[in-house]
PDB file of C-alpha atoms in Angstrom:
ATOM      1  CA  MET A 900     106.482  93.175  96.047  1.00 57.00           C
ATOM      2  CA  ASN A 901     103.490  93.367  98.393  1.00 66.00           C
ATOM      3  CA  PHE A 902     102.950  96.350 100.678  1.00 67.00           C
ATOM      4  CA  SER A 903     100.900  96.385 103.835  1.00 74.00           C
ATOM      5  CA  TRP A 904      98.060  98.903 104.078  1.00 72.00           C
ATOM      6  CA  TYR A 905     100.172 100.951 106.487  1.00 77.00           C
ATOM      7  CA  THR A 906     103.171 101.117 104.138  1.00 85.00           C
ATOM      8  CA  SER A 907     100.883 102.029 101.250  1.00 82.00           C
ATOM      9  CA  ALA A 908      99.285 104.788 103.324  1.00 77.00           C
ATOM     10  CA  ILE A 909     102.666 106.249 104.306  1.00 84.00           C
ATOM     11  CA  LEU A 910     103.874 106.180 100.689  1.00 87.00           C
ATOM     12  CA  THR A 911     100.646 107.850  99.585  1.00 82.00           C
ATOM     13  CA  ILE A 912     101.115 110.655 102.120  1.00 79.00           C
ATOM     14  CA  LEU A 913     104.728 111.108 101.030  1.00 88.00           C
ATOM     15  CA  PHE A 914     103.978 111.281  97.311  1.00 87.00           C
ATOM     16  CA  TRP A 915     100.880 113.418  97.885  1.00 81.00           C
ATOM     17  CA  GLY A 916     102.976 115.915  99.827  1.00 81.00           C
ATOM     18  CA  ILE A 917     105.631 116.030  97.111  1.00 86.00           C
ATOM     19  CA  ALA A 918     102.917 116.574  94.491  1.00 84.00           C
ATOM     20  CA  ASP A 919     101.482 119.466  96.533  1.00 81.00           C
ATOM     21  CA  LEU A 920     104.898 121.128  96.576  1.00 80.00           C
ATOM     22  CA  PHE A 921     105.079 120.932  92.787  1.00 82.00           C
ATOM     23  CA  TYR A 922     101.503 122.221  92.495  1.00 82.00           C
ATOM     24  CA  LYS A 923     102.435 125.181  94.686  1.00 79.00           C
ATOM     25  CA  LYS A 924     105.566 125.806  92.636  1.00 80.00           C
ATOM     26  CA  GLY A 925     103.448 125.864  89.493  1.00 78.00           C
ATOM     27  CA  THR A 926     100.937 128.416  90.775  1.00 79.00           C
ATOM     28  CA  ASP A 927     101.242 132.188  90.699  1.00 73.00           C
ATOM     29  CA  SER A 928      98.813 134.628  92.332  1.00 68.00           C
ATOM     30  CA  LYS A 929      99.495 137.087  89.497  1.00 75.00           C
ATOM     31  CA  ASP A 930      98.707 134.544  86.773  1.00 76.00           C
ATOM     32  CA  ARG A 931      94.984 133.863  86.556  1.00 78.00           C
ATOM     33  CA  TYR A 932      95.539 130.836  84.322  1.00 80.00           C
ATOM     34  CA  SER A 933      98.245 129.031  86.309  1.00 82.00           C
ATOM     35  CA  HIS A 934      95.761 126.639  87.914  1.00 82.00           C
ATOM     36  CA  LEU A 935      94.297 125.800  84.497  1.00 84.00           C
ATOM     37  CA  ARG A 936      97.723 124.802  83.215  1.00 87.00           C
ATOM     38  CA  ILE A 937      98.098 122.423  86.149  1.00 88.00           C
ATOM     39  CA  ILE A 938      94.683 120.897  85.412  1.00 88.00           C
ATOM     40  CA  VAL A 939      95.657 120.313  81.771  1.00 88.00           C
ATOM     41  CA  MET A 940      98.909 118.604  82.752  1.00 90.00           C
ATOM     42  CA  VAL A 941      97.232 116.476  85.425  1.00 89.00           C
ATOM     43  CA  GLY A 942      94.623 115.460  82.847  1.00 89.00           C
ATOM     44  CA  PHE A 943      97.406 114.455  80.461  1.00 92.00           C
ATOM     45  CA  VAL A 944      99.024 112.243  83.118  1.00 91.00           C
ATOM     46  CA  MET A 945      95.611 110.774  83.938  1.00 91.00           C
ATOM     47  CA  GLY A 946      95.215 109.879  80.272  1.00 91.00           C
ATOM     48  CA  ILE A 947      98.516 108.008  80.271  1.00 93.00           C
ATOM     49  CA  GLN A 948      97.438 106.102  83.378  1.00 91.00           C
ATOM     50  CA  ALA A 949      94.088 105.300  81.719  1.00 92.00           C
ATOM     51  CA  MET A 950      95.868 103.810  78.704  1.00 93.00           C
ATOM     52  CA  PHE A 951      97.954 101.654  81.047  1.00 92.00           C
ATOM     53  CA  GLU A 952      94.834 100.422  82.857  1.00 91.00           C
ATOM     54  CA  LEU A 953      93.052  99.747  79.550  1.00 92.00           C
ATOM     55  CA  SER A 954      95.996  97.694  78.307  1.00 91.00           C
ATOM     56  CA  LYS A 955      95.770  95.501  81.413  1.00 89.00           C
ATOM     57  CA  MET A 956      92.100  94.880  80.561  1.00 88.00           C
ATOM     58  CA  ASP A 957      92.894  94.200  76.882  1.00 88.00           C
ATOM     59  CA  PHE A 958      90.856  97.333  76.126  1.00 88.00           C
ATOM     60  CA  GLN A 959      87.638  95.592  77.153  1.00 89.00           C
ATOM     61  CA  TYR A 960      85.890  98.732  78.350  1.00 90.00           C
ATOM     62  CA  ASP A 961      82.440 100.216  77.728  1.00 91.00           C
ATOM     63  CA  PRO A 962      82.755 103.966  76.882  1.00 91.00           C
ATOM     64  CA  MET A 963      79.252 104.521  78.291  1.00 93.00           C
ATOM     65  CA  ASN A 964      80.832 104.107  81.724  1.00 93.00           C
ATOM     66  CA  ILE A 965      82.250 107.609  81.242  1.00 94.00           C
ATOM     67  CA  ILE A 966      78.699 109.010  81.176  1.00 94.00           C
ATOM     68  CA  THR A 967      77.532 106.784  84.004  1.00 94.00           C
ATOM     69  CA  TYR A 968      80.430 107.797  86.245  1.00 94.00           C
ATOM     70  CA  LEU A 969      80.319 111.480  85.234  1.00 94.00           C
ATOM     71  CA  PRO A 970      78.653 112.724  88.478  1.00 93.00           C
ATOM     72  CA  VAL A 971      81.545 111.308  90.500  1.00 94.00           C
ATOM     73  CA  SER A 972      84.252 112.396  88.051  1.00 94.00           C
ATOM     74  CA  SER A 973      82.908 115.944  87.915  1.00 94.00           C
ATOM     75  CA  MET A 974      83.022 116.209  91.706  1.00 93.00           C
ATOM     76  CA  TYR A 975      86.638 115.075  91.840  1.00 93.00           C
ATOM     77  CA  ILE A 976      87.780 117.295  88.958  1.00 93.00           C
ATOM     78  CA  LEU A 977      85.968 120.383  90.267  1.00 93.00           C
ATOM     79  CA  SER A 978      87.403 119.890  93.755  1.00 92.00           C
ATOM     80  CA  MET A 979      90.938 119.599  92.369  1.00 89.00           C
ATOM     81  CA  ALA A 980      90.496 122.751  90.288  1.00 90.00           C
ATOM     82  CA  LEU A 981      89.363 124.682  93.364  1.00 89.00           C
ATOM     83  CA  GLY A 982      92.297 123.298  95.336  1.00 86.00           C
ATOM     84  CA  TYR A 983      94.747 124.555  92.709  1.00 86.00           C
ATOM     85  CA  VAL A 984      93.150 128.011  92.807  1.00 85.00           C
ATOM     86  CA  GLY A 985      93.615 128.056  96.583  1.00 81.00           C
ATOM     87  CA  LEU A 986      97.304 127.256  96.193  1.00 80.00           C
ATOM     88  CA  ARG A 987      97.738 130.535  94.297  1.00 80.00           C
ATOM     89  CA  TYR A 988      97.071 132.457  97.510  1.00 76.00           C
ATOM     90  CA  LEU A 989      97.704 130.082 100.416  1.00 73.00           C
ATOM     91  CA  GLU A 990     100.743 128.294 101.759  1.00 69.00           C
ATOM     92  CA  VAL A 991     100.778 124.510 101.331  1.00 66.00           C
ATOM     93  CA  SER A 992     100.859 124.176 105.126  1.00 62.00           C
ATOM     94  CA  ILE A 993      97.400 125.789 105.257  1.00 66.00           C
ATOM     95  CA  ASN A 994      95.810 124.657 101.992  1.00 69.00           C
ATOM     96  CA  SER A 995      96.616 120.935 102.197  1.00 72.00           C
ATOM     97  CA  PRO A 996      95.489 120.195 105.780  1.00 71.00           C
ATOM     98  CA  VAL A 997      92.188 121.983 105.223  1.00 73.00           C
ATOM     99  CA  GLY A 998      91.556 120.335 101.865  1.00 76.00           C
ATOM    100  CA  ASN A 999      92.438 116.876 103.114  1.00 72.00           C
ATOM    101  CA  THR A1000      89.730 116.968 105.776  1.00 73.00           C
ATOM    102  CA  SER A1001      87.504 115.723 102.944  1.00 78.00           C
ATOM    103  CA  GLY A1002      88.033 112.208 104.282  1.00 72.00           C
ATOM    104  CA  ALA A1003      86.411 113.199 107.572  1.00 73.00           C
ATOM    105  CA  VAL A1004      83.498 114.858 105.761  1.00 76.00           C
ATOM    106  CA  ALA A1005      83.002 111.745 103.599  1.00 77.00           C
ATOM    107  CA  GLY A1006      82.982 109.621 106.740  1.00 74.00           C
ATOM    108  CA  ILE A1007      80.270 111.804 108.261  1.00 76.00           C
ATOM    109  CA  LEU A1008      78.166 111.551 105.080  1.00 76.00           C
ATOM    110  CA  ALA A1009      78.504 107.762 105.035  1.00 74.00           C
ATOM    111  CA  PHE A1010      77.567 107.667 108.721  1.00 74.00           C
ATOM    112  CA  ILE A1011      74.469 109.864 108.291  1.00 74.00           C
ATOM    113  CA  VAL A1012      73.168 108.863 104.841  1.00 72.00           C
ATOM    114  CA  LEU A1013      74.289 105.264 104.347  1.00 68.00           C
ATOM    115  CA  GLY A1014      73.844 104.247 107.964  1.00 69.00           C
ATOM    116  CA  LYS A1015      77.430 103.089 108.376  1.00 70.00           C
ATOM    117  CA  THR A1016      78.855 102.842 111.876  1.00 72.00           C
ATOM    118  CA  MET A1017      81.793 104.533 113.576  1.00 72.00           C
ATOM    119  CA  SER A1018      83.824 103.264 116.466  1.00 79.00           C
ATOM    120  CA  PRO A1019      84.485 105.679 119.344  1.00 81.00           C
ATOM    121  CA  LEU A1020      88.067 106.076 118.095  1.00 84.00           C
ATOM    122  CA  GLN A1021      86.877 106.926 114.568  1.00 77.00           C
ATOM    123  CA  LEU A1022      84.366 109.420 115.934  1.00 77.00           C
ATOM    124  CA  PHE A1023      87.108 111.034 118.007  1.00 83.00           C
ATOM    125  CA  ALA A1024      89.369 111.294 114.935  1.00 78.00           C
ATOM    126  CA  VAL A1025      86.630 112.928 112.846  1.00 76.00           C
ATOM    127  CA  THR A1026      85.864 115.375 115.657  1.00 79.00           C
ATOM    128  CA  LEU A1027      89.545 116.216 116.083  1.00 82.00           C
ATOM    129  CA  ILE A1028      89.963 116.917 112.355  1.00 75.00           C
ATOM    130  CA  THR A1029      86.839 119.083 112.269  1.00 73.00           C
ATOM    131  CA  VAL A1030      87.983 121.125 115.266  1.00 79.00           C
ATOM    132  CA  GLY A1031      91.375 121.537 113.603  1.00 77.00           C
ATOM    133  CA  LEU A1032      89.713 122.846 110.448  1.00 68.00           C
ATOM    134  CA  ILE A1033      87.720 125.428 112.373  1.00 68.00           C
ATOM    135  CA  SER A1034      90.806 126.453 114.360  1.00 78.00           C
ATOM    136  CA  ILE A1035      92.846 127.025 111.198  1.00 71.00           C
ATOM    137  CA  ALA A1036      90.081 129.203 109.743  1.00 64.00           C
ATOM    138  CA  VAL A1037      89.841 131.290 112.930  1.00 68.00           C
ATOM    139  CA  ILE A1038      93.617 131.735 113.213  1.00 76.00           C
ATOM    140  CA  GLU A1039      93.913 132.660 109.528  1.00 66.00           C
ATOM    141  CA  ARG A1040      91.222 135.329 109.889  1.00 64.00           C
ATOM    142  CA  LYS A1041      92.849 136.696 113.041  1.00 71.00           C
ATOM    143  CA  LEU A1042      96.208 136.989 111.300  1.00 71.00           C
ATOM    144  CA  ALA A1043      94.570 138.766 108.366  1.00 62.00           C
ATOM    145  CA  GLU A1044      92.983 141.307 110.733  1.00 64.00           C
ATOM    146  CA  GLU A1045      96.301 141.937 112.461  1.00 72.00           C
ATOM    147  CA  GLU A1046      98.003 142.500 109.106  1.00 68.00           C
ATOM    148  CA  ARG A1047      95.453 145.134 108.141  1.00 63.00           C
ATOM    149  CA  LYS A1048      96.268 147.040 111.320  1.00 69.00           C
ATOM    150  CA  LEU A1049      99.975 147.129 110.494  1.00 71.00           C
ATOM    151  CA  GLN A1050      99.601 149.679 107.710  1.00 59.00           C
ATOM    152  CA  ASN A1051     103.213 150.731 107.918  1.00 61.00           C
ATOM    153  CA  ILE A1052     104.284 147.307 106.639  1.00 55.00           C
ATOM    154  CA  VAL A1053     103.994 146.327 102.999  1.00 56.00           C
ATOM    155  CA  ILE A1054     102.144 143.036 102.876  1.00 54.00           C
ATOM    156  CA  ASP A1055     102.156 140.725  99.878  1.00 57.00           C
ATOM    157  CA  ARG A1056      98.784 140.858  98.140  1.00 58.00           C
ATOM    158  CA  LYS A1057      98.320 137.103  98.214  1.00 54.00           C
ATOM    159  CA  TYR A1058      98.545 137.077 102.012  1.00 54.00           C
ATOM    160  CA  LYS A1059      96.102 139.954 102.342  1.00 54.00           C
ATOM    161  CA  ILE A1060      93.395 137.839 100.742  1.00 58.00           C
ATOM    162  CA  GLY A1061      94.450 134.652 102.497  1.00 57.00           C
ATOM    163  CA  ALA A1062      91.371 134.601 104.749  1.00 59.00           C
ATOM    164  CA  ILE A1063      89.105 134.870 101.722  1.00 71.00           C
ATOM    165  CA  ALA A1064      91.121 132.329  99.733  1.00 74.00           C
ATOM    166  CA  LEU A1065      90.598 129.823 102.551  1.00 77.00           C
ATOM    167  CA  ILE A1066      87.183 129.200 100.998  1.00 84.00           C
ATOM    168  CA  PHE A1067      88.863 127.275  98.152  1.00 86.00           C
ATOM    169  CA  PRO A1068      90.348 124.414 100.218  1.00 84.00           C
ATOM    170  CA  ILE A1069      87.129 124.318 102.251  1.00 85.00           C
ATOM    171  CA  LEU A1070      85.118 123.912  99.045  1.00 89.00           C
ATOM    172  CA  TYR A1071      87.666 121.314  97.929  1.00 89.00           C
ATOM    173  CA  ALA A1072      87.068 119.341 101.117  1.00 87.00           C
ATOM    174  CA  ILE A1073      83.278 119.461 100.768  1.00 89.00           C
ATOM    175  CA  ILE A1074      83.097 118.662  97.039  1.00 92.00           C
ATOM    176  CA  ASP A1075      85.792 115.968  97.215  1.00 90.00           C
ATOM    177  CA  ALA A1076      83.901 114.411 100.124  1.00 89.00           C
ATOM    178  CA  LEU A1077      80.721 114.361  98.024  1.00 90.00           C
ATOM    179  CA  GLY A1078      82.714 112.657  95.269  1.00 90.00           C
ATOM    180  CA  THR A1079      84.072 110.070  97.708  1.00 88.00           C
ATOM    181  CA  PHE A1080      80.573 109.474  99.069  1.00 88.00           C
ATOM    182  CA  LEU A1081      79.141 108.958  95.562  1.00 90.00           C
ATOM    183  CA  ASP A1082      82.141 106.775  94.740  1.00 90.00           C
ATOM    184  CA  ASP A1083      81.193 104.446  97.572  1.00 87.00           C
ATOM    185  CA  VAL A1084      77.651 104.214  96.213  1.00 88.00           C
ATOM    186  CA  TYR A1085      78.820 103.553  92.646  1.00 92.00           C
ATOM    187  CA  LEU A1086      81.419 100.945  93.608  1.00 90.00           C
ATOM    188  CA  SER A1087      78.919  99.136  95.810  1.00 87.00           C
ATOM    189  CA  ASN A1088      76.071  99.023  93.300  1.00 87.00           C
ATOM    190  CA  ILE A1089      76.974 100.104  89.758  1.00 91.00           C
ATOM    191  CA  MET A1090      80.506  99.317  88.546  1.00 91.00           C
ATOM    192  CA  GLY A1091      83.856  97.873  89.541  1.00 90.00           C
ATOM    193  CA  PRO A1092      86.880  99.902  90.678  1.00 90.00           C
ATOM    194  CA  GLU A1093      88.793  99.435  87.406  1.00 91.00           C
ATOM    195  CA  ASP A1094      85.934 100.760  85.268  1.00 92.00           C
ATOM    196  CA  ALA A1095      85.419 103.646  87.698  1.00 92.00           C
ATOM    197  CA  LEU A1096      89.101 104.597  87.674  1.00 91.00           C
ATOM    198  CA  ILE A1097      89.363 104.516  83.880  1.00 92.00           C
ATOM    199  CA  SER A1098      86.140 106.519  83.508  1.00 94.00           C
ATOM    200  CA  TYR A1099      87.465 109.211  85.835  1.00 92.00           C
ATOM    201  CA  GLU A1100      90.848 109.379  84.128  1.00 92.00           C
ATOM    202  CA  LEU A1101      89.377 109.579  80.623  1.00 93.00           C
ATOM    203  CA  THR A1102      86.979 112.320  81.752  1.00 92.00           C
ATOM    204  CA  PHE A1103      89.922 114.276  83.163  1.00 89.00           C
ATOM    205  CA  LEU A1104      91.858 113.778  79.924  1.00 85.00           C
ATOM    206  CA  PHE A1105      89.076 115.046  77.651  1.00 76.00           C
TER     207      PHE A1105
END
């Protein structure tokens, strides 16, 4: 069965959203290690996927690719870890939109550094996403200030530090964008997508 790019994009959004719900369910603001458990399990699943990809290639893979691709892999893994930490204190409706602006940041980096072009519509989309990110941060801080004034109401600790915790999805967006930017460079000049994917998944596993 062949899917169009649009169908694939919609399915990706759907499954990504479902995954975020499970990530949120698995985090606990009172458990400092909950995000680490998620990372371990994600790494395990990545390892299974890597074995599947290796079998398709008849295990013709150079392990040195893991070292070569390490700068990109480390960016992706670090960004995901920070995103999971943010989920301990933020609602999915706040954490995910902010974190997923990484695509816009990567587009800006490609535009500035690699000299790639943007159509007026693409530029408008990037601007709209950036403004949305800033708006969410401002609104979150305003809500936090209002909560501090309502001292007669008991406020859940995780929401008290929500404005501070917003730094985690922001860092996710920036670091993931750097990973995506480096990914573009690697895939264009150094290795193919299959080798890159397997290298990332094996790094996550180990």
